[in-house]
Short mmCIF file of C-alpha atoms in Angstrom, two decimals:
data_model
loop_
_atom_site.label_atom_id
_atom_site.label_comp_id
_atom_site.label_asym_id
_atom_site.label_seq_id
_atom_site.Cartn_x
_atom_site.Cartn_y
_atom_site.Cartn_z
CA UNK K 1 6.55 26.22 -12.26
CA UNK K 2 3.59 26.60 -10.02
CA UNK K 3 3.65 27.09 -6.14
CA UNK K 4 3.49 23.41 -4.48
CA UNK K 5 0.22 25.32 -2.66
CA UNK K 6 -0.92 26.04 -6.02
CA UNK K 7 -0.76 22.18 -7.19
CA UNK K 8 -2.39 20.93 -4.03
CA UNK K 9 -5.50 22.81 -4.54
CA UNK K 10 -5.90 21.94 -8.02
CA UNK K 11 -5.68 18.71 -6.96
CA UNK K 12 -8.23 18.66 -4.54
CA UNK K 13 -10.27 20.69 -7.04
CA UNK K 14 -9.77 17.59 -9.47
CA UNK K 15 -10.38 15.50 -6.62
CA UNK K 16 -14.13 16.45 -6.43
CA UNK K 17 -15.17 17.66 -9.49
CA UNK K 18 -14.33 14.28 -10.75
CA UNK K 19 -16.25 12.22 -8.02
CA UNK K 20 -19.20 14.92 -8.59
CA UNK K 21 -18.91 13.94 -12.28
CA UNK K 22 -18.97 10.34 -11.60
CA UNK K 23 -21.80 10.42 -9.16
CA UNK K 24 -24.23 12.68 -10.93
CA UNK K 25 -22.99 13.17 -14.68
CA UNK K 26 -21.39 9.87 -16.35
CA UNK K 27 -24.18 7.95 -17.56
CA UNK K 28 -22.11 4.41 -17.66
CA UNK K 29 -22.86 1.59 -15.99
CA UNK K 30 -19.80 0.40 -15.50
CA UNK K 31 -18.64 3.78 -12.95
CA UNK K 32 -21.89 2.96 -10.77
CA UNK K 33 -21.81 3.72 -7.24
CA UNK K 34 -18.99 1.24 -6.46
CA UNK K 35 -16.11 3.69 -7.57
CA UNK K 36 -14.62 6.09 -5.21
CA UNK K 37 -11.69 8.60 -6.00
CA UNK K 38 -9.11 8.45 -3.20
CA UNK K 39 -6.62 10.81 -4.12
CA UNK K 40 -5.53 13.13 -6.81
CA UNK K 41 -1.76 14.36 -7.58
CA UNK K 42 -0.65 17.22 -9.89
CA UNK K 43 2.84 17.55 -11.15
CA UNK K 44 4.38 20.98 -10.01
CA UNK K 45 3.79 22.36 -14.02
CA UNK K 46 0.07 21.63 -13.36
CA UNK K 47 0.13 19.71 -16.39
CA UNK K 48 -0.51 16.59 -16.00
CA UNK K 49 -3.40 14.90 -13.15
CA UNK K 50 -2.85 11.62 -11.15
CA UNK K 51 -6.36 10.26 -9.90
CA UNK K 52 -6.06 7.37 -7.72
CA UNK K 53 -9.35 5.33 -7.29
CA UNK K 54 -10.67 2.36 -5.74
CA UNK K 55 -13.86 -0.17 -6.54
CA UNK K 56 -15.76 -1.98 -4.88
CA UNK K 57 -16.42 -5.39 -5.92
CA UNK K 58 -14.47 -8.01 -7.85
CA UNK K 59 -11.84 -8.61 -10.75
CA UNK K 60 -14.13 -8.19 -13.26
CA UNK K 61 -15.36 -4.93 -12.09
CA UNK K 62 -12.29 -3.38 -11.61
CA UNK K 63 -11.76 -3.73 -15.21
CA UNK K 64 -14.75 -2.63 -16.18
CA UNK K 65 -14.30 0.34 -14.12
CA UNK K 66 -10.93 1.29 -15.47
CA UNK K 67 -12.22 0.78 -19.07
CA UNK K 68 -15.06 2.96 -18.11
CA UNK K 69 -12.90 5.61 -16.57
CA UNK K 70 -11.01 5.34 -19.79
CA UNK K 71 -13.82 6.16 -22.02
CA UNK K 72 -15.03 8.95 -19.36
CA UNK K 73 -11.91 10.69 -19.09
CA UNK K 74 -12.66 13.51 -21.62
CA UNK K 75 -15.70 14.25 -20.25
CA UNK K 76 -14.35 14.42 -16.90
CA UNK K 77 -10.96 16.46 -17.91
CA UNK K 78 -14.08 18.91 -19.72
CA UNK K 79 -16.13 19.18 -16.72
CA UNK K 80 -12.38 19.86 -14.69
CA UNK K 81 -11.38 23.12 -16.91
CA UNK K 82 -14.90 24.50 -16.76
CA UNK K 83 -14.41 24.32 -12.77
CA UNK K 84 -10.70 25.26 -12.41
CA UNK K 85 -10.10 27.75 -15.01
CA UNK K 86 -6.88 27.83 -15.64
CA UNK K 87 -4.87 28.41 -18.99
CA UNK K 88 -4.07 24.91 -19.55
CA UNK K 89 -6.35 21.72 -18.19
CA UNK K 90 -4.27 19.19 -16.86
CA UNK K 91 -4.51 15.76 -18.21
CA UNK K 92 -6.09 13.00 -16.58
CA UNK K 93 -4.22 9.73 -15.74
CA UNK K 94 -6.73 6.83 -13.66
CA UNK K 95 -4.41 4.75 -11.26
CA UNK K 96 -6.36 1.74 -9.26
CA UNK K 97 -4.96 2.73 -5.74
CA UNK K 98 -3.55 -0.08 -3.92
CA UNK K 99 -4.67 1.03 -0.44
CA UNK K 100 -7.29 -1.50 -0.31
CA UNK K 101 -5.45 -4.66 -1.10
CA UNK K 102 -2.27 -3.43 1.36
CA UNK K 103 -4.73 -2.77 4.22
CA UNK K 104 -5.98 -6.22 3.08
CA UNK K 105 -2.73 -7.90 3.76
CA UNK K 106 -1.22 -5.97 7.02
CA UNK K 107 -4.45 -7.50 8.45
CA UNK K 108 -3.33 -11.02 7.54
CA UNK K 109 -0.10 -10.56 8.62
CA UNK K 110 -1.05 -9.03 11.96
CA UNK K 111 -3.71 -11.91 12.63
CA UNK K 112 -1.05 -14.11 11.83
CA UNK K 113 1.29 -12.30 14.45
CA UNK K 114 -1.69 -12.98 17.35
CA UNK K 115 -2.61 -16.36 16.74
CA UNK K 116 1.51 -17.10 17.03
CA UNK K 117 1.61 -14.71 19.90
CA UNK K 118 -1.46 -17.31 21.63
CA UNK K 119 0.62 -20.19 20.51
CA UNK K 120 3.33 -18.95 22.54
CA UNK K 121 1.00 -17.61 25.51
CA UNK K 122 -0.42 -21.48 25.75
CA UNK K 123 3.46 -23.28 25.57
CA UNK K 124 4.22 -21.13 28.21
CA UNK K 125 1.45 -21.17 30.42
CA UNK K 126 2.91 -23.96 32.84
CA UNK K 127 6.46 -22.98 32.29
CA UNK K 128 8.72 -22.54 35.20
CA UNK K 129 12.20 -20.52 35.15
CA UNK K 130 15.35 -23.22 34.31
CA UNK K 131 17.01 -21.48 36.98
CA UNK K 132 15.98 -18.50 39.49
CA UNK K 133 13.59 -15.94 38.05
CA UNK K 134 16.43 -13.51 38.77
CA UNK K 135 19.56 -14.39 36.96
CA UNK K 136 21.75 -11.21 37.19
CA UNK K 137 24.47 -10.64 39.89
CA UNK K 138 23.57 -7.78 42.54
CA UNK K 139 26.22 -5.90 44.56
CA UNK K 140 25.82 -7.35 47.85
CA UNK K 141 25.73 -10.78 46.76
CA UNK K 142 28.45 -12.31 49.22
CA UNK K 143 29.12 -15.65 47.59
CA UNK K 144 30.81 -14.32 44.48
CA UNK K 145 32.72 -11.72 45.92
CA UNK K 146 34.24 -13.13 48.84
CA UNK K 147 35.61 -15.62 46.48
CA UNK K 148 37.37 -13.07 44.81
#
């Protein structure tokens, strides 16, 4: 079992040979411009590659990236073990990465969160306190405690 030190290099290693590959070597239209490779993982045998990618654009060409990836991915696991030379080239798994569409909804959910938050500002613009705007009991209040 390799050094986790030893994985994480590899992976970054993967990491841009890979989007080198893409940009300059594959010939497909499908991997155009539009992909980008986000993050690689190795397991700790260095056997086996995760590369995590997004694109740019619709549905449609999402697919047609994957599929392309798909078709690409010997090519690409060639052009890894002529740059990392080690005993065994890892195997390449492509994983859309999901950063995109989670950013995607946080910022829904915290524009929902303001526009309640002005909701709230406006109902209580003209609002006055239903009793003092101190409620809590100080020492020194007489009234209470010379009842007592």
């Amino acid at each position: 079992m390799a050094d986790n030190a030893r994985a994480k290099r590899l992976a970054d290693l993967i990491r841009e040979v890979v989007a080198q590959k893409l940009q300059r070597g594959i010939k497909d239209p499908r991997l155009g411009s539009h992909v980008t490779i986000t993050d690689t993982r190795v397991t700790g045998d260095l056997r086996e590659a995760t590369v995590f990618y997004t694109v740019y654009g619709d549905d449609e060409e999402r697919k047609a990236a994957a599929a392309g990836l798909e078709s690409a991915k010997g090519v690409l696991r060639s052009a890894v073990g002529a740059a990392a030379g080690v005993k065994f080239t890892p195997t390449l798994t492509f994983v859309a990465d999901a950063l995109p569409d989670t950013a995607r909804t946080i910022e829904d959910l915290l524009d929902k969160a303001r526009q309640s938050d002005e909701k709230v500002r406006e109902v209580s613009a003209g609002a006055t306190y239903a009793g003092e705007a101190d409620p809590y009991k100080k020492p020194g209040d007489d009234e209470d405690d010379a009842a007592e």
